[in-house]
Tab-separated table of C-alpha atoms and ligand atoms in Angstrom:
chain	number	residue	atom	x	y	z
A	1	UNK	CA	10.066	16.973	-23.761
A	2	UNK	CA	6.325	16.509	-22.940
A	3	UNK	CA	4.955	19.225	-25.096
A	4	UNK	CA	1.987	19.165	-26.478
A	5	UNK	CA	3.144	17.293	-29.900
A	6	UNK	CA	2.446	13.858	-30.530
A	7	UNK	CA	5.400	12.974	-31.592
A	8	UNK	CA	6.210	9.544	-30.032
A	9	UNK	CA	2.570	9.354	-28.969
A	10	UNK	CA	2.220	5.784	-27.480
A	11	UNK	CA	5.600	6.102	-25.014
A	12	UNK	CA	3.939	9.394	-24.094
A	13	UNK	CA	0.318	8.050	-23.337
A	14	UNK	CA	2.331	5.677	-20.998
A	15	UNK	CA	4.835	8.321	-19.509
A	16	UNK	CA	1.606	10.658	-18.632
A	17	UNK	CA	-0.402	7.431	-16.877
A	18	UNK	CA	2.636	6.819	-14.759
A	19	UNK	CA	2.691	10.377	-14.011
A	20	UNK	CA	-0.807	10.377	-12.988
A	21	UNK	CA	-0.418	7.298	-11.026
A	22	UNK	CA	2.469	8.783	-9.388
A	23	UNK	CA	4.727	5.976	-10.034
A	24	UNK	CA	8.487	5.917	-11.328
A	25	UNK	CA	8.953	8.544	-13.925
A	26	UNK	CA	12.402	9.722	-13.594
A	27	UNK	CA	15.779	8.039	-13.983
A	28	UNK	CA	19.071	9.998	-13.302
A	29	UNK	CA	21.968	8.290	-14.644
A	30	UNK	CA	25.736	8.124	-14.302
A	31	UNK	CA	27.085	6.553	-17.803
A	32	UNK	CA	30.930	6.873	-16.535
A	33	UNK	CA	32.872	9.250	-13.855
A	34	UNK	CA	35.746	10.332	-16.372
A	35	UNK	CA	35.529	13.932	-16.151
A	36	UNK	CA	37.929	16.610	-18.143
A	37	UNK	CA	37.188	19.033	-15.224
A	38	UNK	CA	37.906	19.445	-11.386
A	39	UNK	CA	35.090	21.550	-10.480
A	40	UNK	CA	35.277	22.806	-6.795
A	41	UNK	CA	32.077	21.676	-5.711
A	42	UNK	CA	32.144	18.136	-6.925
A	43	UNK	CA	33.638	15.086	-5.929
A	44	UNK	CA	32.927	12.342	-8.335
A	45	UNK	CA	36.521	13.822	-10.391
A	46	UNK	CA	38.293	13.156	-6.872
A	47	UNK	CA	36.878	9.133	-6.130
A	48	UNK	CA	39.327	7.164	-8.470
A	49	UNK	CA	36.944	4.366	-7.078
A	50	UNK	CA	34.347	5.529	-8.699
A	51	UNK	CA	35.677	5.516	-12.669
A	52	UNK	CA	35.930	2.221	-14.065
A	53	UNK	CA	33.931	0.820	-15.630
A	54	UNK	CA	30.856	2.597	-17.714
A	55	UNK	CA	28.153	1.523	-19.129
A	56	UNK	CA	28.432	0.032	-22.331
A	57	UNK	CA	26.243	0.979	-25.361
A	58	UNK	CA	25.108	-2.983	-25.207
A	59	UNK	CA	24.625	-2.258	-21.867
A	60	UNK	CA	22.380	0.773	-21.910
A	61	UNK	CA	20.667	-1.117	-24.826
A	62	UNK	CA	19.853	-3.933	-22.138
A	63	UNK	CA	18.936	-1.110	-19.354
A	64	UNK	CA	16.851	0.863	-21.677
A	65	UNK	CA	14.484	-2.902	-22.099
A	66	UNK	CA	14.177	-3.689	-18.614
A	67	UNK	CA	13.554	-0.231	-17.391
A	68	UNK	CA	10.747	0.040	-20.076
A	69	UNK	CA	9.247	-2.564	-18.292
A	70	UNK	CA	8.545	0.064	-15.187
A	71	UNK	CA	7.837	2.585	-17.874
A	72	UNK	CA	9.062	4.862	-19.908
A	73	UNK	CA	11.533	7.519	-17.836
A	74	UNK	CA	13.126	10.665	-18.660
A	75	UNK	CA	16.431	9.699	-18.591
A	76	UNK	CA	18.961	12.244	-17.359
A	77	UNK	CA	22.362	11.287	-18.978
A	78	UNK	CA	25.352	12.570	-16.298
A	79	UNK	CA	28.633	11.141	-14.608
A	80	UNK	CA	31.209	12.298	-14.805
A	81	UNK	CA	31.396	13.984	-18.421
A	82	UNK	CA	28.492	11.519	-20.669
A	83	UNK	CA	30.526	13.622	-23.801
A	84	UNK	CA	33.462	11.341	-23.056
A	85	UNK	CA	32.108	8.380	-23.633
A	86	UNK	CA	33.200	6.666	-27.205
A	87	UNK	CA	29.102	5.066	-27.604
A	88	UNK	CA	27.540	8.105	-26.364
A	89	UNK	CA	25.377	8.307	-29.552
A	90	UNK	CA	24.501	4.214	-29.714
A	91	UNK	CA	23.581	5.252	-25.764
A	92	UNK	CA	20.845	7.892	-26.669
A	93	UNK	CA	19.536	5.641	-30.327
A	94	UNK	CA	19.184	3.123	-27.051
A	95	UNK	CA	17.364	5.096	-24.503
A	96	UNK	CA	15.031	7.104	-27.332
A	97	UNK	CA	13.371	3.516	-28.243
A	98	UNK	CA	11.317	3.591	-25.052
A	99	UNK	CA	12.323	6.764	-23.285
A	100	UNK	CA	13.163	10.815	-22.762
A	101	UNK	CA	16.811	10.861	-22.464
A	102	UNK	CA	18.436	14.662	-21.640
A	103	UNK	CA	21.882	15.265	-20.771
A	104	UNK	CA	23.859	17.662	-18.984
A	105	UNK	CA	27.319	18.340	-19.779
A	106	UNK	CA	30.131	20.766	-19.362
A	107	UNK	CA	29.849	22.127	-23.253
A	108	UNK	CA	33.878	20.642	-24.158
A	109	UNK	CA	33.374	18.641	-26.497
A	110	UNK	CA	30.685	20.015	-28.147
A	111	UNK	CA	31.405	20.220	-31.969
A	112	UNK	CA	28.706	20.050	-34.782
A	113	UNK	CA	29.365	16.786	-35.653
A	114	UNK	CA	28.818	15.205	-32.631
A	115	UNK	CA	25.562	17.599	-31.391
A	116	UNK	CA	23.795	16.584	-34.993
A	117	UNK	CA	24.396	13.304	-34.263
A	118	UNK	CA	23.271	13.371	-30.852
A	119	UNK	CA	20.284	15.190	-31.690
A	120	UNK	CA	19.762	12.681	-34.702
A	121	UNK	CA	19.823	9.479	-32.083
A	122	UNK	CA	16.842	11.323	-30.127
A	123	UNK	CA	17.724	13.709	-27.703
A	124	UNK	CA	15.423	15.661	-26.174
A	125	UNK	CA	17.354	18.538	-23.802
A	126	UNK	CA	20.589	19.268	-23.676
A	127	UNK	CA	21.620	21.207	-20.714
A	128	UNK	CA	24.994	23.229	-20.972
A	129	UNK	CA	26.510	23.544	-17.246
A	130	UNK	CA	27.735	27.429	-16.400
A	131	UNK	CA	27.933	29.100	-13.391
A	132	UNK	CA	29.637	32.097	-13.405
A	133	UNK	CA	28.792	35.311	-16.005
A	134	UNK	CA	32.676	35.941	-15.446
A	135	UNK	CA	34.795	34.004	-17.773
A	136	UNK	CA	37.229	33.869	-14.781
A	137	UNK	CA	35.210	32.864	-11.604
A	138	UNK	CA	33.575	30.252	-14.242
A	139	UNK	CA	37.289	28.419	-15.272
A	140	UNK	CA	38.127	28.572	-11.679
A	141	UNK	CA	35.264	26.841	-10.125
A	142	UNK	CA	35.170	24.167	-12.906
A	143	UNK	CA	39.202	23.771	-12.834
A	144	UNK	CA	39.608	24.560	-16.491
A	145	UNK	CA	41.346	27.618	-18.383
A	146	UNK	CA	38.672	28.119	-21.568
A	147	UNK	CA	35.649	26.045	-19.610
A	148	UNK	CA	33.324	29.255	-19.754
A	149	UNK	CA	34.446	29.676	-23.748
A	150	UNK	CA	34.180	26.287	-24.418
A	151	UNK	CA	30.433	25.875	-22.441
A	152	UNK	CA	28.868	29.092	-24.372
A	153	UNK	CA	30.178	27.791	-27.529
A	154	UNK	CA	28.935	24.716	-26.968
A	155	UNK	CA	25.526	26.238	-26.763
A	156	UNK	CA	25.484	28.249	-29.512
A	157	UNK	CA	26.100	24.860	-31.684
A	158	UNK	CA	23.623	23.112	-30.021
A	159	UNK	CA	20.477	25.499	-30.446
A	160	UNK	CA	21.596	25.557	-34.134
A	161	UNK	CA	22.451	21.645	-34.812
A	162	UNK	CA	18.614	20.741	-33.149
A	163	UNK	CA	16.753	18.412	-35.872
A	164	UNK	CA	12.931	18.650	-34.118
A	165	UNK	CA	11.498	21.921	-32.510
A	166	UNK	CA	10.658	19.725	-29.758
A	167	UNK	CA	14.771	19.325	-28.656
A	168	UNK	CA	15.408	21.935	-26.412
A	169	UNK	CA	18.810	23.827	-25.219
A	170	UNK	CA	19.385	25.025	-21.551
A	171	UNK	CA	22.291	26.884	-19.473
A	172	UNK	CA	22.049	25.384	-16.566
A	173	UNK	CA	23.629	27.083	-13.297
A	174	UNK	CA	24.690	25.639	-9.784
A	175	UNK	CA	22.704	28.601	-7.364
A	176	UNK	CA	25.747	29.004	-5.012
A	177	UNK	CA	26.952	31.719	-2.010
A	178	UNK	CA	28.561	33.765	-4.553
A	179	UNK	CA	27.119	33.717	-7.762
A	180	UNK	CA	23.242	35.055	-7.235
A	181	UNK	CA	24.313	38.307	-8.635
A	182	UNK	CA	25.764	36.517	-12.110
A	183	UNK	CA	22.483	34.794	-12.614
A	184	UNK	CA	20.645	38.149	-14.947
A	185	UNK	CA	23.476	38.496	-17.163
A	186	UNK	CA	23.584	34.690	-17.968
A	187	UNK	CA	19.488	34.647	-18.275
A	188	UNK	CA	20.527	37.753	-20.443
A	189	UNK	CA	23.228	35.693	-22.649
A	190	UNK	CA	20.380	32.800	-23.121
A	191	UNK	CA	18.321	35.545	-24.222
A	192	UNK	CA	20.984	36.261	-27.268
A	193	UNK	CA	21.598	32.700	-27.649
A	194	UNK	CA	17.563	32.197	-28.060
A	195	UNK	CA	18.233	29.499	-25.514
A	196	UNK	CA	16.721	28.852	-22.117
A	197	UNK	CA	18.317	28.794	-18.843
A	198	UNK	CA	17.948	26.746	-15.342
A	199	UNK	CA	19.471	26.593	-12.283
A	200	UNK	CA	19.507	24.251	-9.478
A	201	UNK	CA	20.496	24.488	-5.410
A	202	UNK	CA	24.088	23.573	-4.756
A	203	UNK	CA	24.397	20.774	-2.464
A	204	UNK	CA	27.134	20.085	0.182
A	205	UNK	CA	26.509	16.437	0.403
A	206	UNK	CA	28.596	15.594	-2.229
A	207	UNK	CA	31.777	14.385	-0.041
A	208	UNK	CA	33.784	16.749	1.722
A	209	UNK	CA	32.864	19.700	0.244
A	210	UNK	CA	32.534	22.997	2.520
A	211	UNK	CA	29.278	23.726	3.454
A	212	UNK	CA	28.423	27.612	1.116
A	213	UNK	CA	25.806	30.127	2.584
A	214	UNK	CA	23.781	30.617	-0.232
A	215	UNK	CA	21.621	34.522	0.631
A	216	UNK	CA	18.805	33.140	2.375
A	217	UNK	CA	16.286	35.898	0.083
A	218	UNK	CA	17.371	33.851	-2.542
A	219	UNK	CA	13.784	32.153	-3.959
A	220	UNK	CA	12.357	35.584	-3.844
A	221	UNK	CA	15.476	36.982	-5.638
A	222	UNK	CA	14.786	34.794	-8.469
A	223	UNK	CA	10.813	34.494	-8.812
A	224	UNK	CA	11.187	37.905	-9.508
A	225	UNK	CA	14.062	36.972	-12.111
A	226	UNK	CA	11.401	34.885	-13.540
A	227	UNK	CA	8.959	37.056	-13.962
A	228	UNK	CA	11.267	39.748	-15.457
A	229	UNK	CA	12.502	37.201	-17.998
A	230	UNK	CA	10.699	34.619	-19.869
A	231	UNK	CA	13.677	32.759	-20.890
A	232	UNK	CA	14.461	31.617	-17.243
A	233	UNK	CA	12.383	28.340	-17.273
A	234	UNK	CA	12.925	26.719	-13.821
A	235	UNK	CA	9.297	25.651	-12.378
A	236	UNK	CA	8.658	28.528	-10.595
A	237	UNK	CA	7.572	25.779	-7.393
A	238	UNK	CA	10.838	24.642	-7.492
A	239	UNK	CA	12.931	28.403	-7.314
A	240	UNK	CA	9.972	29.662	-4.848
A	241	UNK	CA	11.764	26.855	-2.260
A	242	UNK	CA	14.662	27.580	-2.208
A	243	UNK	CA	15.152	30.018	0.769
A	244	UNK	CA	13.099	27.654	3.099
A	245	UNK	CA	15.582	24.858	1.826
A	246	UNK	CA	18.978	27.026	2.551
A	247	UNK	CA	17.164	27.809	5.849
A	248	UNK	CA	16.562	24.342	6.548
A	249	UNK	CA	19.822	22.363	5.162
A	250	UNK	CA	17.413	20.845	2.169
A	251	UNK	CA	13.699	19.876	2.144
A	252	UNK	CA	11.592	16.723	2.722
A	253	UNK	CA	9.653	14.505	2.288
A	254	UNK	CA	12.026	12.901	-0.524
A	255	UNK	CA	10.355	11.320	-3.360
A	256	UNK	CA	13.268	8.910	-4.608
A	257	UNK	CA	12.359	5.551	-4.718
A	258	UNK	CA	8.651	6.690	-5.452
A	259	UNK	CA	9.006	8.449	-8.572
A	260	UNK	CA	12.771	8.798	-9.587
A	261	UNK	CA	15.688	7.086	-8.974
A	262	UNK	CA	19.510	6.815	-9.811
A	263	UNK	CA	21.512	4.074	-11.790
A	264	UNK	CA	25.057	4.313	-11.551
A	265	UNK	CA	27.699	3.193	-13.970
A	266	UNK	CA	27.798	-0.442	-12.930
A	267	UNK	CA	23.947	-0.252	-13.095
A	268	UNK	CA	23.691	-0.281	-9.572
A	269	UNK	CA	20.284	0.936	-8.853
A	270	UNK	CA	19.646	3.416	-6.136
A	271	UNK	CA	17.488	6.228	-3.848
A	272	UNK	CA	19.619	9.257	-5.564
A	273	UNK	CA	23.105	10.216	-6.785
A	274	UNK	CA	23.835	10.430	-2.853
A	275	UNK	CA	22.977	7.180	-2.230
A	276	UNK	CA	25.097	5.291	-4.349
A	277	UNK	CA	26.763	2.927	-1.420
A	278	UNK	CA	23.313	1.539	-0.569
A	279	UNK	CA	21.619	0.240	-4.443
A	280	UNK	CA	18.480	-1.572	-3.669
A	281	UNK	CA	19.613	-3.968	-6.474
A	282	UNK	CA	21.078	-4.046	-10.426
A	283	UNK	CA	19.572	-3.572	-13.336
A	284	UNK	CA	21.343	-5.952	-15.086
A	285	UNK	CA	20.716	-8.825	-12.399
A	286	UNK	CA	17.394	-7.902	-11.258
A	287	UNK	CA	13.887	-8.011	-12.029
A	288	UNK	CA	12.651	-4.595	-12.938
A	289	UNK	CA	9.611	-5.079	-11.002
A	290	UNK	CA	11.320	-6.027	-8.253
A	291	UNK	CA	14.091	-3.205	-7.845
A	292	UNK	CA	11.080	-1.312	-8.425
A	293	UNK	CA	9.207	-2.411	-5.344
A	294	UNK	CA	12.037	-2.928	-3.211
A	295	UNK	CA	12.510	1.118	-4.523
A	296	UNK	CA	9.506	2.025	-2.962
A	297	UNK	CA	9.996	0.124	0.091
A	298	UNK	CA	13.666	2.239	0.381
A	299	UNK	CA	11.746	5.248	-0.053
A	300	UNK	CA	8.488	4.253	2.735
A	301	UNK	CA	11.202	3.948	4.971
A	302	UNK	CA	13.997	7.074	3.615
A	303	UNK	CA	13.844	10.204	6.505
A	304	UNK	CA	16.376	12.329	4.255
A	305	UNK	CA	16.033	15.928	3.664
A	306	UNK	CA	19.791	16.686	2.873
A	307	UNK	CA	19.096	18.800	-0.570
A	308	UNK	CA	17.050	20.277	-2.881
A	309	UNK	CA	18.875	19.670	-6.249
A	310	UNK	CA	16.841	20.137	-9.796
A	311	UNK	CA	17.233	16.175	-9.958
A	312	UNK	CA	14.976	15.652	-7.562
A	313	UNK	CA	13.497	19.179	-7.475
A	314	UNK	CA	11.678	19.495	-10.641
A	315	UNK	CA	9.885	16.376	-10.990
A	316	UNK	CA	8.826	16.957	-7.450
A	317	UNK	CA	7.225	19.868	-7.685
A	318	UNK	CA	5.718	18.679	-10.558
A	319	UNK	CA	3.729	16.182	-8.798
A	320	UNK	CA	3.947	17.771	-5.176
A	321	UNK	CA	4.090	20.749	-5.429
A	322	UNK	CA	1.298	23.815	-5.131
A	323	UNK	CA	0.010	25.624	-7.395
A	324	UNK	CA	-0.003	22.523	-9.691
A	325	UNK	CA	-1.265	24.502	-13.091
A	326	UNK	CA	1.256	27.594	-12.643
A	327	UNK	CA	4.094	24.730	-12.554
A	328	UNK	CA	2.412	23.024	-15.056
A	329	UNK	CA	2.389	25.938	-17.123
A	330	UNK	CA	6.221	27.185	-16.413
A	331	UNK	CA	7.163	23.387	-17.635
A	332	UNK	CA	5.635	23.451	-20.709
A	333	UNK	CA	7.861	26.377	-21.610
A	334	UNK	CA	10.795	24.468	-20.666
A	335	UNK	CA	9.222	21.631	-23.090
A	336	UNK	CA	7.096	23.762	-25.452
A	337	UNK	CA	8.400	23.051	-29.292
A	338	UNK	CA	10.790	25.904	-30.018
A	339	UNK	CA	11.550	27.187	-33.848
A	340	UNK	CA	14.402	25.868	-35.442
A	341	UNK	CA	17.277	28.344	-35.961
A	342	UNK	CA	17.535	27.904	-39.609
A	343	UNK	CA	13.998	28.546	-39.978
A	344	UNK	CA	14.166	31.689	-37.863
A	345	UNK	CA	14.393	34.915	-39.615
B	1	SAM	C1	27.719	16.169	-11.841
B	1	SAM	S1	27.464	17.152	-13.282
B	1	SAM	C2	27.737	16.002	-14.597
B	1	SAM	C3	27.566	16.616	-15.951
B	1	SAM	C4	28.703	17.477	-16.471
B	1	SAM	N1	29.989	16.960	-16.219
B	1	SAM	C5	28.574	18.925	-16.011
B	1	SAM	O1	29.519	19.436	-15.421
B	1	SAM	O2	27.546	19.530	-16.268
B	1	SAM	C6	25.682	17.374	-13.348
B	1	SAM	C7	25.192	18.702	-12.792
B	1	SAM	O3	25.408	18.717	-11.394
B	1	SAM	C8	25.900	19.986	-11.035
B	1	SAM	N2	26.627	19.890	-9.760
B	1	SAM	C9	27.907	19.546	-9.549
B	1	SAM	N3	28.194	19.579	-8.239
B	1	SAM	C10	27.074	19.965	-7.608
B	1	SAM	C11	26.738	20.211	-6.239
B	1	SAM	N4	27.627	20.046	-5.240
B	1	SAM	N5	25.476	20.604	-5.964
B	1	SAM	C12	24.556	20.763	-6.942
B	1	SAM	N6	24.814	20.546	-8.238
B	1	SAM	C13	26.057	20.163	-8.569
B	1	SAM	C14	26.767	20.370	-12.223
B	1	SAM	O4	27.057	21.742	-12.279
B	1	SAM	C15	25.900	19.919	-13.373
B	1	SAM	O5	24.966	20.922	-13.718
């Protein structure tokens, strides 16, 4: 979403500053926990605590202000299922004024009417969640007869719906004990899709999930997926870690608090998606400045080192991580513009 256009210059000037400065860049977001699936490895489906209520469009409208105030964010839109939610559009018009929103979803509701509008309201990335090149394994883990249809459908209207070269399409896959060998033939599906594909590390900490080996040779497994296809976009910092993270139950230092954080569907603001029963404060009820510093106080003090999702992962090694330029360079072709469909020949 940062490529090098300069479309929506000014929010970008202030975005990169930030980014320099190492401050608060990066917002993950739970609009609502209604989900249409029961995947195996999450919880949020399970909680009935956790469903009402969501955010309101109003609402977001009203979040999207005060967070501006911190700066500008790349807001990742997730829950629960963000394509269930009646406003989702007026949600993304609302974030766009003064930030990135992206979204993952699971791909079932995905029609054309709904992905035009959504790129229309300012979109940047939509991620498409699959796991599984088996149609099979894929509906079983997610709970849902049709899911893996559904998800590569959903794809296929989405890289041809995009309005700006700069809106970008991703698969997106959970790296867990017993899918590493799936993960070629869905970079190879991307390939025919002319989409792009990430994955991220499955984490156990999500409730009472069981704890999955994933192959310890992992990180080496896919670098060298990487390098054999260009489509796979991860930051090649953040795939390069994760055999030392298996190894090591997740890595540290964490950066929420310093440079991303989580706001939940009551606009609870907190550390990270795991650490929604301890919000430094609301969004809604609190100064921005102040949930931001009482953030970074959270984080000062924050030992954790329980994971190494993408949400955390990415923007990380981004501003951590070494070889700063090769990452650099690997997330500009997650961002770069990308040609329209209906231009292509
Ligand atoms: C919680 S989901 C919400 C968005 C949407 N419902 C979906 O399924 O993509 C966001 C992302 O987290 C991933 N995810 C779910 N459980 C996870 C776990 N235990 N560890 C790591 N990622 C997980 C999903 O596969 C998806 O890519």
């Amino acid at each position: 979403m940062l490529g090098l256009s300069l479309k929506d210059g000014a929010k970008k000037a202030r975005y990169l500053a930030n980014f320099a400065r190492r401050r608060l860049v990066h917002t993950n977001m739970q609009l609502l926990y209604d989900c249409n699936f029961h995947c195996r490895i999450c919880d949020f489906w399970r909680e009935k605590g956790r469903n009402p209520p969501r955010l309101s469009a109003a609402q977001v409208r009203v979040l999207s202000d005060r967070m501006a105030e911190i700066g500008p964010q790349v807001v990742s839109i997730g829950g629960g299922e963000p394509l269930l939610h009646p406003e989702l559009v007026e949600v993304v018009e609302a974030l766009a004024r003064h930030h990135f929103p992206v979204m993952i979803c699971n791909g079932w509701f995905v029609e054309e009417p709904i992905a035009r509008a959504l790129w229309r309201a300012g979109i940047y990335e939509v991620s498409v969640s699959v796991d599984y090149a088996d149609p099979a394994r894929h509906d079983a883990q997610r709970g849902m007869p049709g899911a893996f249809e559904r998800a590569l459908r959903a794809l296929e209207i989405l890289a041809r719906t995009r309005v700006a070269p700069h809106q970008r399409v991703h698969m997106i896959s959970v790296v867990m004990d017993d899918n590493v060998d799936d993960l070629e033939a869905l970079v190879l599906r991307c390939r025919e899709l002319g989409i792009t594909y990430l994955v991220t590390l499955y984490s156990d900490k999500r409730g009472a999930l069981p704890v999955r080996r994933v192959p310890n040779d992992v990180g080496a497994r896919l670098l060298e997926l990487k390098r054999r296809h260009p489509e796979f976009v991860s930051l090649r910092g953040y795939v390069g870690r994760f055999s030392e993270a298996i190894r090591a139950g997740g890595l540290g230092p964490c950066r929420a608090g310093r440079n991303l954080c989580n706001i939940d569907s009551q606009g609870d603001v907190s550390l990270c998606i795991d650490r929604l029963q301890e919000p430094v404060g609301n969004i809604f009820r609190d100064e921005p400045r102040l949930l931001e510093r009482r953030l970074r106080a959270r984080h000062d003090g924050n030992t954790c080192r329980a994971c190494w999702t993408s949400c955390r992962g990415s923007i990380e090694t981004l501003l951590y991580g070494e070889r700063p330029l090769a990452n650099l360079w690997d997330y500009h072709q997650m961002t770069r513009d990308a040609a329209l469909a209906e231009r292509r020949v």
